[in-house]
PDB file of C-alpha atoms in Angstrom:
ATOM      1  CA  MET A   1       0.000   0.000   0.000  1.00  0.00           C
ATOM      2  CA  ARG A   2       2.782   2.426   0.904  1.00  0.00           C
ATOM      3  CA  TYR A   3       4.647   1.597  -2.300  1.00  0.00           C
ATOM      4  CA  TRP A   4       1.475   2.098  -4.369  1.00  0.00           C
ATOM      5  CA  PHE A   5       0.813   5.444  -2.649  1.00  0.00           C
ATOM      6  CA  ARG A   6       4.292   6.702  -3.514  1.00  0.00           C
ATOM      7  CA  ASN A   7       4.379   5.161  -6.986  1.00  0.00           C
ATOM      8  CA  ARG A   8       1.063   6.708  -8.068  1.00  0.00           C
ATOM      9  CA  MET A   9       1.872  10.080  -6.492  1.00  0.00           C
ATOM     10  CA  ALA A  10      -1.423   9.721  -4.639  1.00  0.00           C
ATOM     11  CA  GLY A  11      -0.453  12.317  -2.040  1.00  0.00           C
ATOM     12  CA  LEU A  12       0.225  14.903  -4.744  1.00  0.00           C
ATOM     13  CA  GLN A  13      -2.998  14.055  -6.554  1.00  0.00           C
ATOM     14  CA  LEU A  14      -5.088  14.370  -3.396  1.00  0.00           C
ATOM     15  CA  ALA A  15      -3.333  17.613  -2.434  1.00  0.00           C
ATOM     16  CA  VAL A  16      -3.955  19.163  -5.862  1.00  0.00           C
ATOM     17  CA  THR A  17      -7.584  18.038  -5.695  1.00  0.00           C
ATOM     18  CA  GLY A  18      -7.915  19.653  -2.260  1.00  0.00           C
ATOM     19  CA  VAL A  19      -6.418  22.920  -3.517  1.00  0.00           C
ATOM     20  CA  LEU A  20      -8.713  23.010  -6.559  1.00  0.00           C
ATOM     21  CA  ALA A  21     -11.755  22.211  -4.400  1.00  0.00           C
ATOM     22  CA  THR A  22     -10.742  25.038  -2.052  1.00  0.00           C
ATOM     23  CA  VAL A  23     -10.464  27.449  -4.981  1.00  0.00           C
ATOM     24  CA  CYS A  24     -13.976  26.417  -6.016  1.00  0.00           C
ATOM     25  CA  ILE A  25     -15.238  26.962  -2.462  1.00  0.00           C
ATOM     26  CA  LEU A  26     -13.763  30.470  -2.375  1.00  0.00           C
ATOM     27  CA  THR A  27     -14.978  31.536  -5.806  1.00  0.00           C
ATOM     28  CA  ASP A  28     -18.258  31.659  -7.681  1.00  0.00           C
ATOM     29  CA  PRO A  29     -16.806  32.172 -11.152  1.00  0.00           C
ATOM     30  CA  GLY A  30     -18.419  34.093 -13.957  1.00  0.00           C
ATOM     31  CA  GLU A  31     -19.396  32.337 -17.159  1.00  0.00           C
ATOM     32  CA  VAL A  32     -17.748  32.737 -20.557  1.00  0.00           C
ATOM     33  CA  ALA A  33     -19.461  31.878 -23.837  1.00  0.00           C
ATOM     34  CA  VAL A  34     -17.423  29.611 -26.120  1.00  0.00           C
ATOM     35  CA  PRO A  35     -18.379  30.326 -29.746  1.00  0.00           C
ATOM     36  CA  PRO A  36     -19.461  27.156 -31.567  1.00  0.00           C
ATOM     37  CA  ILE A  37     -17.804  26.042 -34.785  1.00  0.00           C
ATOM     38  CA  PHE A  38     -20.851  24.310 -36.284  1.00  0.00           C
ATOM     39  CA  GLY A  39     -23.488  27.015 -35.944  1.00  0.00           C
ATOM     40  CA  SER A  40     -25.288  25.900 -32.784  1.00  0.00           C
ATOM     41  CA  ILE A  41     -25.845  27.988 -29.668  1.00  0.00           C
ATOM     42  CA  SER A  42     -22.680  28.966 -27.780  1.00  0.00           C
ATOM     43  CA  ALA A  43     -21.546  26.747 -24.947  1.00  0.00           C
ATOM     44  CA  VAL A  44     -21.022  28.316 -21.550  1.00  0.00           C
ATOM     45  CA  MET A  45     -18.049  27.470 -19.357  1.00  0.00           C
ATOM     46  CA  VAL A  46     -16.216  28.913 -16.378  1.00  0.00           C
ATOM     47  CA  LEU A  47     -12.468  29.211 -15.837  1.00  0.00           C
ATOM     48  CA  ASN A  48     -12.666  26.516 -13.169  1.00  0.00           C
ATOM     49  CA  ASN A  49     -13.688  24.001 -15.849  1.00  0.00           C
ATOM     50  CA  VAL A  50      -9.970  23.500 -16.564  1.00  0.00           C
ATOM     51  CA  PHE A  51      -9.630  21.948 -13.084  1.00  0.00           C
ATOM     52  CA  GLY A  52     -11.058  18.662 -14.341  1.00  0.00           C
ATOM     53  CA  LEU A  53      -8.557  18.647 -17.198  1.00  0.00           C
ATOM     54  CA  VAL A  54      -5.673  19.217 -14.783  1.00  0.00           C
ATOM     55  CA  LEU A  55      -6.826  16.363 -12.548  1.00  0.00           C
ATOM     56  CA  ALA A  56      -7.259  14.008 -15.520  1.00  0.00           C
ATOM     57  CA  ILE A  57      -3.695  14.715 -16.661  1.00  0.00           C
ATOM     58  CA  ILE A  58      -2.211  14.208 -13.174  1.00  0.00           C
ATOM     59  CA  TYR A  59      -4.250  11.036 -12.711  1.00  0.00           C
ATOM     60  CA  ALA A  60      -3.002   9.628 -16.040  1.00  0.00           C
ATOM     61  CA  ILE A  61       0.595  10.440 -15.071  1.00  0.00           C
ATOM     62  CA  GLY A  62       0.102   8.512 -11.832  1.00  0.00           C
ATOM     63  CA  LEU A  63      -1.363   5.538 -13.718  1.00  0.00           C
ATOM     64  CA  ALA A  64       1.549   5.623 -16.173  1.00  0.00           C
ATOM     65  CA  ARG A  65       3.997   5.023 -13.323  1.00  0.00           C
ATOM     66  CA  ALA A  66       2.676   1.474 -12.852  1.00  0.00           C
ATOM     67  CA  ASP A  67       4.899  -1.454 -13.773  1.00  0.00           C
ATOM     68  CA  LEU A  68       2.190  -3.511 -15.442  1.00  0.00           C
ATOM     69  CA  THR A  69       4.435  -6.512 -16.054  1.00  0.00           C
ATOM     70  CA  VAL A  70       4.580  -6.922 -12.282  1.00  0.00           C
ATOM     71  CA  GLU A  71       1.106  -5.701 -11.355  1.00  0.00           C
ATOM     72  CA  ASP A  72      -0.649  -8.003 -13.832  1.00  0.00           C
ATOM     73  CA  ARG A  73       0.789 -10.982 -11.927  1.00  0.00           C
ATOM     74  CA  SER A  74       0.372  -9.526  -8.452  1.00  0.00           C
ATOM     75  CA  VAL A  75      -2.334 -10.740  -6.083  1.00  0.00           C
ATOM     76  CA  ARG A  76      -2.564  -7.229  -4.644  1.00  0.00           C
ATOM     77  CA  GLY A  77      -5.477  -5.222  -5.979  1.00  0.00           C
ATOM     78  CA  THR A  78      -3.645  -2.236  -7.432  1.00  0.00           C
ATOM     79  CA  GLY A  79      -6.492  -1.717  -9.904  1.00  0.00           C
ATOM     80  CA  VAL A  80      -8.906  -1.374  -7.002  1.00  0.00           C
ATOM     81  CA  LEU A  81      -6.606   1.195  -5.398  1.00  0.00           C
ATOM     82  CA  ASP A  82      -6.256   3.107  -8.685  1.00  0.00           C
ATOM     83  CA  ALA A  83     -10.033   3.209  -9.128  1.00  0.00           C
ATOM     84  CA  SER A  84     -10.540   4.211  -5.484  1.00  0.00           C
ATOM     85  CA  LEU A  85      -8.154   7.120  -5.942  1.00  0.00           C
ATOM     86  CA  GLY A  86     -10.177   8.441  -8.886  1.00  0.00           C
ATOM     87  CA  VAL A  87     -13.454   8.096  -6.990  1.00  0.00           C
ATOM     88  CA  THR A  88     -11.933   9.810  -3.932  1.00  0.00           C
ATOM     89  CA  MET A  89     -10.726  12.729  -6.048  1.00  0.00           C
ATOM     90  CA  SER A  90     -14.238  13.091  -7.486  1.00  0.00           C
ATOM     91  CA  ALA A  91     -15.734  13.040  -3.987  1.00  0.00           C
ATOM     92  CA  ILE A  92     -13.330  15.734  -2.766  1.00  0.00           C
ATOM     93  CA  MET A  93     -14.378  17.981  -5.654  1.00  0.00           C
ATOM     94  CA  LEU A  94     -17.981  17.820  -4.405  1.00  0.00           C
ATOM     95  CA  LEU A  95     -16.864  20.402  -1.829  1.00  0.00           C
ATOM     96  CA  GLY A  96     -16.638  22.878  -4.708  1.00  0.00           C
ATOM     97  CA  LEU A  97     -20.434  23.157  -4.664  1.00  0.00           C
ATOM     98  CA  LEU A  98     -20.058  25.226  -1.490  1.00  0.00           C
ATOM     99  CA  GLY A  99     -18.631  28.003  -3.667  1.00  0.00           C
ATOM    100  CA  GLY A 100     -21.824  28.573  -5.592  1.00  0.00           C
ATOM    101  CA  PRO A 101     -23.756  27.296  -8.596  1.00  0.00           C
ATOM    102  CA  GLY A 102     -21.052  28.394 -11.043  1.00  0.00           C
ATOM    103  CA  ASN A 103     -18.941  25.452  -9.925  1.00  0.00           C
ATOM    104  CA  ALA A 104     -21.602  22.805 -10.589  1.00  0.00           C
ATOM    105  CA  SER A 105     -20.198  22.081 -14.054  1.00  0.00           C
ATOM    106  CA  VAL A 106     -16.709  21.699 -12.555  1.00  0.00           C
ATOM    107  CA  VAL A 107     -17.947  19.145 -10.036  1.00  0.00           C
ATOM    108  CA  ARG A 108     -19.740  17.345 -12.885  1.00  0.00           C
ATOM    109  CA  ASP A 109     -16.670  17.342 -15.167  1.00  0.00           C
ATOM    110  CA  VAL A 110     -14.204  15.758 -12.722  1.00  0.00           C
ATOM    111  CA  PRO A 111     -15.811  12.286 -12.369  1.00  0.00           C
ATOM    112  CA  ILE A 112     -16.578  12.113 -16.084  1.00  0.00           C
ATOM    113  CA  LEU A 113     -13.057  13.082 -17.151  1.00  0.00           C
ATOM    114  CA  LEU A 114     -11.488  10.705 -14.629  1.00  0.00           C
ATOM    115  CA  GLY A 115     -13.867   7.909 -15.649  1.00  0.00           C
ATOM    116  CA  ILE A 116     -12.990   8.295 -19.331  1.00  0.00           C
ATOM    117  CA  THR A 117      -9.304   8.367 -18.370  1.00  0.00           C
ATOM    118  CA  MET A 118      -9.737   5.104 -16.436  1.00  0.00           C
ATOM    119  CA  VAL A 119     -11.364   3.434 -19.436  1.00  0.00           C
ATOM    120  CA  ALA A 120      -8.662   4.735 -21.783  1.00  0.00           C
ATOM    121  CA  ALA A 121      -5.931   3.497 -19.414  1.00  0.00           C
ATOM    122  CA  ARG A 122      -7.179  -0.049 -19.953  1.00  0.00           C
ATOM    123  CA  TRP A 123      -6.627  -0.104 -23.718  1.00  0.00           C
ATOM    124  CA  MET A 124      -4.035   2.508 -24.575  1.00  0.00           C
ATOM    125  CA  PRO A 125      -0.670   3.662 -23.211  1.00  0.00           C
ATOM    126  CA  ARG A 126      -1.371   5.036 -19.771  1.00  0.00           C
ATOM    127  CA  SER A 127       0.799   8.083 -20.316  1.00  0.00           C
ATOM    128  CA  LEU A 128      -1.720   9.138 -23.008  1.00  0.00           C
ATOM    129  CA  ALA A 129      -4.858   8.022 -21.174  1.00  0.00           C
ATOM    130  CA  SER A 130      -6.073  11.562 -20.447  1.00  0.00           C
ATOM    131  CA  LEU A 131      -6.087  12.588 -24.127  1.00  0.00           C
ATOM    132  CA  PRO A 132      -9.495  11.074 -25.045  1.00  0.00           C
ATOM    133  CA  SER A 133     -11.242  12.850 -22.167  1.00  0.00           C
ATOM    134  CA  ILE A 134      -9.546  16.173 -22.925  1.00  0.00           C
ATOM    135  CA  ALA A 135     -10.328  15.901 -26.648  1.00  0.00           C
ATOM    136  CA  TYR A 136     -13.941  14.942 -25.914  1.00  0.00           C
ATOM    137  CA  PHE A 137     -14.317  17.926 -23.570  1.00  0.00           C
ATOM    138  CA  PHE A 138     -13.088  20.465 -26.120  1.00  0.00           C
ATOM    139  CA  VAL A 139     -15.032  18.939 -29.015  1.00  0.00           C
ATOM    140  CA  GLY A 140     -18.191  19.106 -26.922  1.00  0.00           C
ATOM    141  CA  LEU A 141     -17.583  22.768 -26.104  1.00  0.00           C
ATOM    142  CA  LEU A 142     -16.799  23.754 -29.675  1.00  0.00           C
ATOM    143  CA  VAL A 143     -19.827  21.975 -31.111  1.00  0.00           C
ATOM    144  CA  GLY A 144     -22.021  24.010 -28.771  1.00  0.00           C
ATOM    145  CA  ARG A 145     -25.613  23.493 -27.751  1.00  0.00           C
ATOM    146  CA  ASN A 146     -28.472  22.404 -30.001  1.00  0.00           C
ATOM    147  CA  TYR A 147     -31.452  24.642 -30.573  1.00  0.00           C
ATOM    148  CA  ASP A 148     -33.871  21.867 -29.644  1.00  0.00           C
ATOM    149  CA  GLY A 149     -32.303  20.813 -26.347  1.00  0.00           C
ATOM    150  CA  GLU A 150     -29.445  18.733 -25.018  1.00  0.00           C
ATOM    151  CA  THR A 151     -27.967  15.865 -26.977  1.00  0.00           C
ATOM    152  CA  TRP A 152     -27.133  12.686 -25.066  1.00  0.00           C
ATOM    153  CA  TRP A 153     -23.487  12.615 -26.116  1.00  0.00           C
ATOM    154  CA  ASN A 154     -22.549  16.244 -25.433  1.00  0.00           C
ATOM    155  CA  TRP A 155     -22.144  16.369 -21.646  1.00  0.00           C
ATOM    156  CA  PRO A 156     -19.687  19.356 -21.592  1.00  0.00           C
ATOM    157  CA  VAL A 157     -22.492  21.759 -22.514  1.00  0.00           C
ATOM    158  CA  SER A 158     -25.373  20.051 -20.724  1.00  0.00           C
ATOM    159  CA  SER A 159     -26.971  21.231 -17.505  1.00  0.00           C
ATOM    160  CA  PRO A 160     -24.915  19.934 -14.541  1.00  0.00           C
ATOM    161  CA  SER A 161     -28.082  18.658 -12.864  1.00  0.00           C
ATOM    162  CA  GLY A 162     -29.737  17.355 -16.039  1.00  0.00           C
ATOM    163  CA  TRP A 163     -30.235  13.764 -17.132  1.00  0.00           C
ATOM    164  CA  VAL A 164     -27.378  13.941 -19.651  1.00  0.00           C
ATOM    165  CA  SER A 165     -24.842  14.913 -16.977  1.00  0.00           C
ATOM    166  CA  GLN A 166     -26.167  12.408 -14.458  1.00  0.00           C
ATOM    167  CA  GLY A 167     -26.068   9.604 -17.019  1.00  0.00           C
ATOM    168  CA  TRP A 168     -22.501  10.435 -17.996  1.00  0.00           C
ATOM    169  CA  ILE A 169     -21.330  10.642 -14.383  1.00  0.00           C
ATOM    170  CA  ILE A 170     -22.797   7.257 -13.494  1.00  0.00           C
ATOM    171  CA  SER A 171     -21.792   5.436 -16.678  1.00  0.00           C
ATOM    172  CA  SER A 172     -18.255   6.831 -16.954  1.00  0.00           C
ATOM    173  CA  VAL A 173     -17.428   6.172 -13.294  1.00  0.00           C
ATOM    174  CA  VAL A 174     -18.890   2.642 -13.362  1.00  0.00           C
ATOM    175  CA  LEU A 175     -17.142   1.741 -16.626  1.00  0.00           C
ATOM    176  CA  GLY A 176     -13.900   3.352 -15.439  1.00  0.00           C
ATOM    177  CA  VAL A 177     -13.899   1.459 -12.155  1.00  0.00           C
ATOM    178  CA  LEU A 178     -14.640  -1.810 -13.960  1.00  0.00           C
ATOM    179  CA  ALA A 179     -11.881  -1.131 -16.496  1.00  0.00           C
ATOM    180  CA  LEU A 180      -9.285  -0.810 -13.737  1.00  0.00           C
ATOM    181  CA  VAL A 181     -10.641  -3.381 -11.289  1.00  0.00           C
ATOM    182  CA  ILE A 182     -11.248  -6.344 -13.617  1.00  0.00           C
ATOM    183  CA  PRO A 183      -7.828  -7.973 -14.037  1.00  0.00           C
ATOM    184  CA  THR A 184      -6.469  -8.703 -17.482  1.00  0.00           C
ATOM    185  CA  ARG A 185      -4.909 -11.994 -16.325  1.00  0.00           C
ATOM    186  CA  ARG A 186      -2.103 -11.684 -18.840  1.00  0.00           C
ATOM    187  CA  VAL A 187       1.430 -10.416 -18.596  1.00  0.00           C
ATOM    188  CA  ARG A 188       2.322  -7.678 -21.045  1.00  0.00           C
ATOM    189  CA  GLN A 189       5.390  -8.630 -23.009  1.00  0.00           C
ATOM    190  CA  HIS A 190       8.293  -6.288 -23.597  1.00  0.00           C
ATOM    191  CA  PHE A 191      10.012  -6.500 -26.932  1.00  0.00           C
ATOM    192  CA  GLY A 192      12.899  -8.916 -26.647  1.00  0.00           C
ATOM    193  CA  ALA A 193      12.300  -9.704 -22.974  1.00  0.00           C
ATOM    194  CA  ASP A 194      12.431 -13.445 -23.548  1.00  0.00           C
ATOM    195  CA  ALA A 195      15.187 -13.438 -26.122  1.00  0.00           C
ATOM    196  CA  ASP A 196      17.904 -15.914 -25.221  1.00  0.00           C
TER     197      ASP A 196
END
């Protein structure tokens, strides 16, 4: 446990999450309209929305520090610990709601971005695992809102308390936890590791 905590930089990740949650508590940020590129209604975001992106990047860096050739064979549940860290970071960010309604989208973004990062870490290099969530976030903002309501896939511009956001929070966290917790039961091979 102590080795995992140091290896994943869990202390740093929790400290950064605490600082960002404190910033949210102390501020009720103003909104900025992001002009859409496809002619829909502008998306609205706050400066604190970048907090989720920062946490996704730090989380992916921590996941990338794993030695998967060892951890795949280990009986210790490092995947459970990795998933628990992401869920804990999301729970800490809930404190940001104390800062006002402007931070609701920030609190919504963190579990979704971390959940997508967890899923990506299962099937792609972990050092790049935050890229799908970051790309998805910016594409969603730049596409903007529809005139006839919220689309199911575009959570970055949906109402933080709406059904789209709630569905994405639940599904991304559940899928992310499963992606890290369910063991692969195979040892990843390094090129030339078995060459004699």
